[in-house]
Amino acid sequence: MLCFANVAVSVNDQYQVIFPPSTQLSTGHFKRGFDKWPISDEGVDVSWWKNHPGGTSIFAWNYQDDFFAGYDHGKQAGTMSVADHNIVPGKKFFEWGTNAGARNWDKNLTDSDGPYIELMSGAYSDNQPDYSWLQPYEGRSFSMNWYPFRDIGG
């Protein structure tokens, strides 16, 4: 089984992804390589939407915290995911980026809201496509909570 739930959120140059402070590394699909978080090995603050010209998926390498969020510093508003990290360890975001090709995806996949980011939370898996196996007749359950928040200054 693989379960990653997501919310799509409008973004702009003032939008930042917030992984927990203890997150020191990030990775991509398949965990083939790791990078520093939030300042990449190339010296780029990859927590900001505006710093990704092309599409990207970034997973938090974090096994001790129960939340992650996205925050629009201009609107002073954000969205947070809270879940037990022992059961829902996945913390990820996906975006198309800021280049012209990304704008084509925005036009094809949204009505008129422009660019967006997907904040994603994964149960029983910290990455895609790392699957968790179920035995015959086995059941599993979990809770993911999503909250809006305002006026915290990031």
Tab-separated table of N, CA and C in Angstrom:
chain	number	residue	atom	x	y	z
A	1	MET	N	0.847	-1.178	0.000
A	1	MET	CA	0.000	0.000	0.000
A	1	MET	C	0.883	1.228	0.000
A	2	LEU	N	0.371	2.298	-0.553
A	2	LEU	CA	1.052	3.583	-0.536
A	2	LEU	C	-0.016	4.641	-0.329
A	3	CYS	N	0.175	5.481	0.666
A	3	CYS	CA	-0.804	6.531	0.934
A	3	CYS	C	-0.097	7.845	1.202
A	4	PHE	N	-0.191	8.756	0.254
A	4	PHE	CA	0.249	10.133	0.450
A	4	PHE	C	-0.958	11.024	0.164
A	5	ALA	N	-1.394	11.772	1.156
A	5	ALA	CA	-2.516	12.698	0.995
A	5	ALA	C	-1.944	14.099	0.802
A	6	ASN	N	-2.634	14.903	-0.008
A	6	ASN	CA	-2.096	16.233	-0.229
A	6	ASN	C	-3.170	17.302	-0.275
A	7	VAL	N	-2.714	18.522	-0.066
A	7	VAL	CA	-3.531	19.710	-0.290
A	7	VAL	C	-2.777	20.571	-1.301
A	8	ALA	N	-3.506	21.173	-2.208
A	8	ALA	CA	-2.918	22.095	-3.171
A	8	ALA	C	-3.151	23.515	-2.662
A	9	VAL	N	-2.092	24.308	-2.648
A	9	VAL	CA	-2.150	25.655	-2.092
A	9	VAL	C	-1.581	26.641	-3.103
A	10	SER	N	-2.261	27.753	-3.307
A	10	SER	CA	-1.742	28.805	-4.188
A	10	SER	C	-0.423	29.335	-3.629
A	11	VAL	N	0.505	29.601	-4.547
A	11	VAL	CA	1.818	30.101	-4.122
A	11	VAL	C	2.191	31.365	-4.884
A	12	ASN	N	3.178	32.041	-4.345
A	12	ASN	CA	3.756	33.227	-4.956
A	12	ASN	C	5.181	33.370	-4.413
A	13	ASP	N	5.847	34.448	-4.746
A	13	ASP	CA	7.243	34.629	-4.327
A	13	ASP	C	7.430	34.742	-2.817
A	14	GLN	N	6.349	34.906	-2.078
A	14	GLN	CA	6.457	35.026	-0.624
A	14	GLN	C	6.072	33.741	0.100
A	15	TYR	N	5.980	32.633	-0.651
A	15	TYR	CA	5.553	31.362	-0.059
A	15	TYR	C	6.762	30.509	0.331
A	16	GLN	N	6.705	29.952	1.533
A	16	GLN	CA	7.797	29.145	2.065
A	16	GLN	C	7.262	27.846	2.670
A	17	VAL	N	7.952	26.755	2.417
A	17	VAL	CA	7.644	25.477	3.063
A	17	VAL	C	8.402	25.420	4.377
A	18	ILE	N	7.730	24.959	5.406
A	18	ILE	CA	8.342	24.877	6.733
A	18	ILE	C	8.385	23.424	7.173
A	19	PHE	N	9.571	22.812	7.094
A	19	PHE	CA	9.788	21.515	7.712
A	19	PHE	C	10.204	21.785	9.163
A	20	PRO	N	10.010	20.839	10.065
A	20	PRO	CA	10.387	21.063	11.465
A	20	PRO	C	11.852	21.471	11.595
A	21	PRO	N	12.168	22.272	12.619
A	21	PRO	CA	13.547	22.750	12.792
A	21	PRO	C	14.584	21.632	12.880
A	22	SER	N	14.196	20.452	13.346
A	22	SER	CA	15.164	19.355	13.453
A	22	SER	C	15.488	18.729	12.101
A	23	THR	N	14.777	19.100	11.040
A	23	THR	CA	15.056	18.565	9.708
A	23	THR	C	16.340	19.197	9.181
A	24	GLN	N	17.345	18.379	8.987
A	24	GLN	CA	18.639	18.841	8.492
A	24	GLN	C	18.909	18.408	7.061
A	25	LEU	N	18.167	17.377	6.607
A	25	LEU	CA	18.376	16.839	5.268
A	25	LEU	C	17.051	16.676	4.547
A	26	SER	N	17.125	16.710	3.223
A	26	SER	CA	15.968	16.410	2.381
A	26	SER	C	16.412	15.406	1.337
A	27	THR	N	15.432	14.794	0.693
A	27	THR	CA	15.727	13.813	-0.345
A	27	THR	C	14.641	13.868	-1.409
A	28	GLY	N	14.841	13.164	-2.487
A	28	GLY	CA	13.847	13.075	-3.544
A	28	GLY	C	13.223	11.697	-3.573
A	29	HIS	N	12.504	11.407	-4.653
A	29	HIS	CA	11.911	10.077	-4.824
A	29	HIS	C	13.007	9.012	-4.788
A	30	PHE	N	12.691	7.899	-4.190
A	30	PHE	CA	13.571	6.725	-4.108
A	30	PHE	C	14.745	6.902	-3.147
A	31	LYS	N	14.909	8.084	-2.543
A	31	LYS	CA	16.026	8.349	-1.618
A	31	LYS	C	17.379	8.049	-2.261
A	32	ARG	N	17.552	8.482	-3.505
A	32	ARG	CA	18.803	8.222	-4.232
A	32	ARG	C	19.929	9.156	-3.821
A	33	GLY	N	19.558	10.338	-3.345
A	33	GLY	CA	20.547	11.316	-2.913
A	33	GLY	C	19.942	12.206	-1.847
A	34	PHE	N	20.803	12.835	-1.067
A	34	PHE	CA	20.355	13.712	0.012
A	34	PHE	C	20.982	15.081	-0.160
A	35	ASP	N	20.283	16.081	0.360
A	35	ASP	CA	20.752	17.458	0.289
A	35	ASP	C	20.498	18.108	1.641
A	36	LYS	N	21.235	19.149	1.927
A	36	LYS	CA	21.010	19.879	3.180
A	36	LYS	C	19.681	20.619	3.099
A	37	TRP	N	19.038	20.814	4.222
A	37	TRP	CA	17.786	21.558	4.327
A	37	TRP	C	17.936	22.635	5.383
A	38	PRO	N	17.474	23.844	5.163
A	38	PRO	CA	16.816	24.369	3.976
A	38	PRO	C	17.789	24.940	2.940
A	39	ILE	N	19.038	25.154	3.341
A	39	ILE	CA	20.020	25.680	2.393
A	39	ILE	C	20.707	24.491	1.732
A	40	SER	N	20.475	24.323	0.434
A	40	SER	CA	21.002	23.166	-0.302
A	40	SER	C	22.527	23.212	-0.375
A	41	ASP	N	23.101	22.119	-0.843
A	41	ASP	CA	24.552	22.061	-1.032
A	41	ASP	C	25.033	23.134	-2.003
A	42	GLU	N	24.136	23.611	-2.885
A	42	GLU	CA	24.479	24.673	-3.846
A	42	GLU	C	24.308	26.068	-3.256
A	43	GLY	N	23.886	26.170	-1.995
A	43	GLY	CA	23.724	27.458	-1.338
A	43	GLY	C	22.388	28.136	-1.588
A	44	VAL	N	21.396	27.401	-2.080
A	44	VAL	CA	20.070	27.949	-2.378
A	44	VAL	C	19.108	27.580	-1.251
A	45	ASP	N	18.321	28.541	-0.788
A	45	ASP	CA	17.290	28.247	0.214
A	45	ASP	C	16.103	27.617	-0.503
A	46	VAL	N	16.036	26.293	-0.495
A	46	VAL	CA	15.021	25.561	-1.244
A	46	VAL	C	13.678	25.500	-0.526
A	47	SER	N	13.563	26.147	0.629
A	47	SER	CA	12.263	26.211	1.304
A	47	SER	C	11.327	27.215	0.638
A	48	TRP	N	11.864	28.099	-0.207
A	48	TRP	CA	11.064	29.126	-0.878
A	48	TRP	C	10.641	28.651	-2.262
A	49	TRP	N	9.355	28.783	-2.568
A	49	TRP	CA	8.817	28.400	-3.876
A	49	TRP	C	9.569	29.091	-5.003
A	50	LYS	N	9.858	30.371	-4.851
A	50	LYS	CA	10.472	31.169	-5.913
A	50	LYS	C	11.851	30.658	-6.327
A	51	ASN	N	12.472	29.820	-5.526
A	51	ASN	CA	13.828	29.348	-5.811
A	51	ASN	C	13.879	28.031	-6.587
A	52	HIS	N	12.744	27.629	-7.179
A	52	HIS	CA	12.684	26.398	-7.964
A	52	HIS	C	12.241	26.720	-9.391
A	53	PRO	N	13.171	26.853	-10.336
A	53	PRO	CA	12.767	27.154	-11.701
A	53	PRO	C	11.932	26.042	-12.335
A	54	GLY	N	12.268	24.800	-12.047
A	54	GLY	CA	11.529	23.665	-12.611
A	54	GLY	C	10.847	22.859	-11.532
A	55	GLY	N	10.083	21.874	-11.954
A	55	GLY	CA	9.357	21.043	-11.012
A	55	GLY	C	10.281	20.296	-10.071
A	56	THR	N	9.809	20.100	-8.847
A	56	THR	CA	10.616	19.398	-7.856
A	56	THR	C	9.740	18.725	-6.817
A	57	SER	N	10.232	17.627	-6.302
A	57	SER	CA	9.639	16.946	-5.154
A	57	SER	C	10.710	16.890	-4.075
A	58	ILE	N	10.402	17.389	-2.903
A	58	ILE	CA	11.362	17.357	-1.795
A	58	ILE	C	10.685	16.739	-0.579
A	59	PHE	N	11.338	15.703	-0.041
A	59	PHE	CA	10.866	15.005	1.150
A	59	PHE	C	11.741	15.400	2.332
A	60	ALA	N	11.123	15.639	3.479
A	60	ALA	CA	11.880	15.883	4.703
A	60	ALA	C	12.464	14.566	5.194
A	61	TRP	N	13.709	14.592	5.605
A	61	TRP	CA	14.310	13.444	6.271
A	61	TRP	C	14.178	13.738	7.756
A	62	ASN	N	13.058	13.276	8.334
A	62	ASN	CA	12.713	13.652	9.703
A	62	ASN	C	11.881	12.554	10.345
A	63	TYR	N	12.405	11.988	11.424
A	63	TYR	CA	11.702	10.905	12.110
A	63	TYR	C	11.380	11.235	13.558
A	64	GLN	N	11.303	12.530	13.880
A	64	GLN	CA	11.030	12.861	15.266
A	64	GLN	C	9.987	13.947	15.465
A	65	ASP	N	9.449	14.493	14.401
A	65	ASP	CA	8.471	15.571	14.545
A	65	ASP	C	7.157	15.218	13.867
A	66	ASP	N	6.084	15.822	14.351
A	66	ASP	CA	4.729	15.475	13.920
A	66	ASP	C	4.087	16.501	12.989
A	67	PHE	N	4.831	17.468	12.493
A	67	PHE	CA	4.194	18.510	11.675
A	67	PHE	C	5.098	18.947	10.532
A	68	PHE	N	4.481	19.589	9.554
A	68	PHE	CA	5.161	20.428	8.578
A	68	PHE	C	4.111	21.376	8.019
A	69	ALA	N	4.551	22.424	7.330
A	69	ALA	CA	3.604	23.460	6.929
A	69	ALA	C	4.095	24.201	5.694
A	70	GLY	N	3.220	25.032	5.180
A	70	GLY	CA	3.541	26.003	4.153
A	70	GLY	C	2.987	27.337	4.611
A	71	TYR	N	3.716	28.421	4.354
A	71	TYR	CA	3.310	29.726	4.875
A	71	TYR	C	3.533	30.813	3.829
A	72	ASP	N	2.507	31.610	3.584
A	72	ASP	CA	2.592	32.759	2.690
A	72	ASP	C	2.865	33.984	3.559
A	73	HIS	N	4.093	34.488	3.507
A	73	HIS	CA	4.489	35.618	4.351
A	73	HIS	C	3.743	36.897	3.977
A	74	GLY	N	3.340	37.031	2.719
A	74	GLY	CA	2.575	38.209	2.300
A	74	GLY	C	1.154	38.194	2.834
A	75	LYS	N	0.512	37.040	2.773
A	75	LYS	CA	-0.863	36.899	3.266
A	75	LYS	C	-0.921	36.610	4.754
A	76	GLN	N	0.234	36.327	5.347
A	76	GLN	CA	0.315	35.955	6.764
A	76	GLN	C	-0.615	34.779	7.078
A	77	ALA	N	-0.593	33.772	6.207
A	77	ALA	CA	-1.482	32.617	6.373
A	77	ALA	C	-0.792	31.369	5.850
A	78	GLY	N	-1.170	30.240	6.435
A	78	GLY	CA	-0.569	28.996	6.006
A	78	GLY	C	-1.448	27.792	6.272
A	79	THR	N	-0.909	26.631	5.923
A	79	THR	CA	-1.577	25.355	6.117
A	79	THR	C	-0.573	24.407	6.755
A	80	MET	N	-1.016	23.684	7.787
A	80	MET	CA	-0.149	22.787	8.523
A	80	MET	C	-0.720	21.378	8.544
A	81	SER	N	0.157	20.388	8.430
A	81	SER	CA	-0.207	18.989	8.605
A	81	SER	C	0.344	18.522	9.942
A	82	VAL	N	-0.504	17.868	10.722
A	82	VAL	CA	-0.081	17.306	12.007
A	82	VAL	C	-0.504	15.847	12.039
A	83	ALA	N	0.464	14.962	12.292
A	83	ALA	CA	0.197	13.527	12.355
A	83	ALA	C	1.318	12.862	13.147
A	84	ASP	N	1.010	11.762	13.792
A	84	ASP	CA	1.991	11.006	14.561
A	84	ASP	C	3.096	10.511	13.626
A	85	HIS	N	4.317	10.991	13.833
A	85	HIS	CA	5.424	10.654	12.929
A	85	HIS	C	5.800	9.173	12.967
A	86	ASN	N	5.353	8.442	13.966
A	86	ASN	CA	5.621	7.007	14.015
A	86	ASN	C	4.753	6.238	13.023
A	87	ILE	N	3.612	6.814	12.661
A	87	ILE	CA	2.680	6.170	11.737
A	87	ILE	C	2.624	6.916	10.410
A	88	VAL	N	2.748	8.229	10.455
A	88	VAL	CA	2.693	9.084	9.267
A	88	VAL	C	4.022	9.857	9.176
A	89	PRO	N	5.080	9.163	8.736
A	89	PRO	CA	6.390	9.815	8.714
A	89	PRO	C	6.627	10.720	7.501
A	90	GLY	N	5.843	10.565	6.431
A	90	GLY	CA	6.092	11.300	5.192
A	90	GLY	C	5.747	12.774	5.281
A	91	LYS	N	6.694	13.611	4.897
A	91	LYS	CA	6.523	15.064	4.826
A	91	LYS	C	7.168	15.498	3.518
A	92	LYS	N	6.355	16.028	2.607
A	92	LYS	CA	6.857	16.294	1.266
A	92	LYS	C	6.148	17.485	0.649
A	93	PHE	N	6.810	18.124	-0.317
A	93	PHE	CA	6.095	19.055	-1.178
A	93	PHE	C	6.498	18.809	-2.627
A	94	PHE	N	5.560	19.115	-3.511
A	94	PHE	CA	5.779	19.024	-4.949
A	94	PHE	C	5.312	20.328	-5.569
A	95	GLU	N	6.054	20.794	-6.549
A	95	GLU	CA	5.666	22.000	-7.286
A	95	GLU	C	6.179	21.907	-8.713
A	96	TRP	N	5.506	22.642	-9.598
A	96	TRP	CA	5.925	22.675	-11.000
A	96	TRP	C	7.069	23.640	-11.234
A	97	GLY	N	7.257	24.622	-10.351
A	97	GLY	CA	8.340	25.581	-10.488
A	97	GLY	C	7.871	26.915	-11.050
A	98	THR	N	8.847	27.744	-11.393
A	98	THR	CA	8.560	29.128	-11.774
A	98	THR	C	8.796	29.424	-13.251
A	99	ASN	N	9.327	28.462	-14.012
A	99	ASN	CA	9.655	28.748	-15.410
A	99	ASN	C	8.417	28.699	-16.319
A	100	ALA	N	8.622	28.965	-17.608
A	100	ALA	CA	7.505	29.013	-18.569
A	100	ALA	C	6.798	27.667	-18.693
A	101	GLY	N	7.551	26.582	-18.670
A	101	GLY	CA	6.933	25.259	-18.730
A	101	GLY	C	6.006	25.015	-17.549
A	102	ALA	N	6.392	25.506	-16.395
A	102	ALA	CA	5.557	25.373	-15.193
A	102	ALA	C	4.244	26.126	-15.370
A	103	ARG	N	4.284	27.291	-16.005
A	103	ARG	CA	3.055	28.059	-16.224
A	103	ARG	C	2.089	27.282	-17.113
A	104	ASN	N	2.612	26.493	-18.042
A	104	ASN	CA	1.735	25.655	-18.861
A	104	ASN	C	0.993	24.638	-18.001
A	105	TRP	N	1.693	24.028	-17.041
A	105	TRP	CA	1.024	23.090	-16.137
A	105	TRP	C	-0.043	23.803	-15.315
A	106	ASP	N	0.252	25.026	-14.858
A	106	ASP	CA	-0.741	25.791	-14.094
A	106	ASP	C	-2.006	26.000	-14.913
A	107	LYS	N	-1.835	26.352	-16.199
A	107	LYS	CA	-2.996	26.585	-17.071
A	107	LYS	C	-3.787	25.306	-17.300
A	108	ASN	N	-3.086	24.191	-17.434
A	108	ASN	CA	-3.757	22.918	-17.690
A	108	ASN	C	-4.425	22.315	-16.451
A	109	LEU	N	-3.899	22.605	-15.278
A	109	LEU	CA	-4.360	21.902	-14.084
A	109	LEU	C	-5.153	22.749	-13.092
A	110	THR	N	-5.246	24.045	-13.334
A	110	THR	CA	-6.035	24.896	-12.438
A	110	THR	C	-7.050	25.682	-13.252
A	111	ASP	N	-8.045	26.204	-12.577
A	111	ASP	CA	-9.029	27.036	-13.264
A	111	ASP	C	-8.399	28.375	-13.624
A	112	SER	N	-8.121	29.179	-12.622
A	112	SER	CA	-7.492	30.475	-12.885
A	112	SER	C	-6.667	30.951	-11.693
A	113	ASP	N	-6.323	30.036	-10.811
A	113	ASP	CA	-5.624	30.419	-9.579
A	113	ASP	C	-4.121	30.570	-9.726
A	114	GLY	N	-3.572	30.197	-10.867
A	114	GLY	CA	-2.143	30.323	-11.067
A	114	GLY	C	-1.351	29.213	-10.400
A	115	PRO	N	-0.084	29.480	-10.080
A	115	PRO	CA	0.781	28.435	-9.551
A	115	PRO	C	0.310	27.914	-8.194
A	116	TYR	N	0.663	26.657	-7.962
A	116	TYR	CA	0.301	26.030	-6.691
A	116	TYR	C	1.398	25.080	-6.267
A	117	ILE	N	1.341	24.685	-5.015
A	117	ILE	CA	2.245	23.693	-4.451
A	117	ILE	C	1.387	22.607	-3.826
A	118	GLU	N	1.878	21.394	-3.822
A	118	GLU	CA	1.186	20.298	-3.154
A	118	GLU	C	1.953	19.958	-1.885
A	119	LEU	N	1.321	20.157	-0.738
A	119	LEU	CA	1.874	19.718	0.538
A	119	LEU	C	1.356	18.303	0.757
A	120	MET	N	2.265	17.368	1.023
A	120	MET	CA	1.866	15.959	1.073
A	120	MET	C	2.356	15.291	2.353
A	121	SER	N	1.494	14.452	2.900
A	121	SER	CA	1.776	13.715	4.123
A	121	SER	C	1.605	12.227	3.847
A	122	GLY	N	2.589	11.404	4.240
A	122	GLY	CA	2.561	9.986	3.899
A	122	GLY	C	2.437	9.074	5.104
A	123	ALA	N	1.468	8.167	5.050
A	123	ALA	CA	1.257	7.190	6.119
A	123	ALA	C	1.995	5.897	5.809
A	124	TYR	N	2.648	5.359	6.808
A	124	TYR	CA	3.380	4.092	6.711
A	124	TYR	C	4.504	4.139	5.678
A	125	SER	N	4.879	5.306	5.243
A	125	SER	CA	5.966	5.459	4.282
A	125	SER	C	6.513	6.880	4.371
A	126	ASP	N	7.826	7.008	4.251
A	126	ASP	CA	8.434	8.336	4.275
A	126	ASP	C	8.803	8.816	2.880
A	127	ASN	N	8.507	8.006	1.848
A	127	ASN	CA	8.927	8.363	0.507
A	127	ASN	C	8.029	7.673	-0.503
A	128	GLN	N	8.062	8.161	-1.711
A	128	GLN	CA	7.348	7.522	-2.810
A	128	GLN	C	8.406	6.996	-3.775
A	129	PRO	N	8.410	5.822	-4.192
A	129	PRO	CA	7.413	4.775	-4.020
A	129	PRO	C	7.825	3.700	-3.014
A	130	ASP	N	8.085	4.051	-1.786
A	130	ASP	CA	8.344	3.049	-0.746
A	130	ASP	C	7.000	2.544	-0.242
A	131	TYR	N	6.708	1.321	-0.520
A	131	TYR	CA	5.418	0.739	-0.179
A	131	TYR	C	5.477	0.052	1.168
A	132	SER	N	4.344	0.008	1.830
A	132	SER	CA	4.167	-0.761	3.045
A	132	SER	C	3.286	-1.945	2.676
A	133	TRP	N	3.657	-3.137	3.102
A	133	TRP	CA	2.944	-4.337	2.679
A	133	TRP	C	1.888	-4.728	3.686
A	134	LEU	N	0.735	-5.132	3.190
A	134	LEU	CA	-0.368	-5.623	4.020
A	134	LEU	C	-0.492	-7.135	3.836
A	135	GLN	N	-0.717	-7.812	4.926
A	135	GLN	CA	-0.992	-9.246	4.868
A	135	GLN	C	-2.473	-9.446	4.538
A	136	PRO	N	-2.852	-10.605	4.034
A	136	PRO	CA	-4.278	-10.854	3.778
A	136	PRO	C	-5.113	-10.610	5.034
A	137	TYR	N	-6.200	-9.908	4.879
A	137	TYR	CA	-7.154	-9.563	5.945
A	137	TYR	C	-6.596	-8.564	6.964
A	138	GLU	N	-5.418	-8.039	6.728
A	138	GLU	CA	-4.853	-7.051	7.644
A	138	GLU	C	-5.484	-5.694	7.374
A	139	GLY	N	-5.707	-4.942	8.405
A	139	GLY	CA	-6.206	-3.579	8.272
A	139	GLY	C	-5.286	-2.614	8.986
A	140	ARG	N	-5.229	-1.396	8.511
A	140	ARG	CA	-4.441	-0.340	9.154
A	140	ARG	C	-5.261	0.937	9.141
A	141	SER	N	-5.016	1.752	10.128
A	141	SER	CA	-5.691	3.050	10.165
A	141	SER	C	-4.711	4.104	10.653
A	142	PHE	N	-5.033	5.337	10.379
A	142	PHE	CA	-4.182	6.449	10.785
A	142	PHE	C	-5.010	7.723	10.721
A	143	SER	N	-4.476	8.763	11.308
A	143	SER	CA	-5.102	10.085	11.251
A	143	SER	C	-4.092	11.097	10.753
A	144	MET	N	-4.548	11.939	9.843
A	144	MET	CA	-3.785	13.105	9.395
A	144	MET	C	-4.695	14.296	9.620
A	145	ASN	N	-4.152	15.320	10.196
A	145	ASN	CA	-4.945	16.522	10.427
A	145	ASN	C	-4.303	17.684	9.684
A	146	TRP	N	-5.137	18.471	9.019
A	146	TRP	CA	-4.685	19.661	8.307
A	146	TRP	C	-5.348	20.867	8.938
A	147	TYR	N	-4.551	21.881	9.233
A	147	TYR	CA	-5.063	23.080	9.898
A	147	TYR	C	-4.639	24.340	9.152
A	148	PRO	N	-5.536	25.293	9.035
A	148	PRO	CA	-5.129	26.616	8.562
A	148	PRO	C	-4.604	27.417	9.750
A	149	PHE	N	-3.709	28.349	9.504
A	149	PHE	CA	-3.249	29.222	10.590
A	149	PHE	C	-2.888	30.581	10.005
A	150	ARG	N	-2.855	31.593	10.882
A	150	ARG	CA	-2.619	32.961	10.450
A	150	ARG	C	-1.717	33.699	11.431
A	151	ASP	N	-1.095	34.754	10.911
A	151	ASP	CA	-0.432	35.774	11.719
A	151	ASP	C	0.615	35.255	12.695
A	152	ILE	N	1.470	34.299	12.244
A	152	ILE	CA	2.553	33.847	13.127
A	152	ILE	C	3.913	34.322	12.625
A	153	GLY	N	3.941	34.992	11.483
A	153	GLY	CA	5.198	35.499	10.962
A	153	GLY	C	6.139	34.408	10.465
A	154	GLY	N	5.608	33.270	10.152
A	154	GLY	CA	6.421	32.180	9.640
A	154	GLY	C	7.091	31.411	10.752
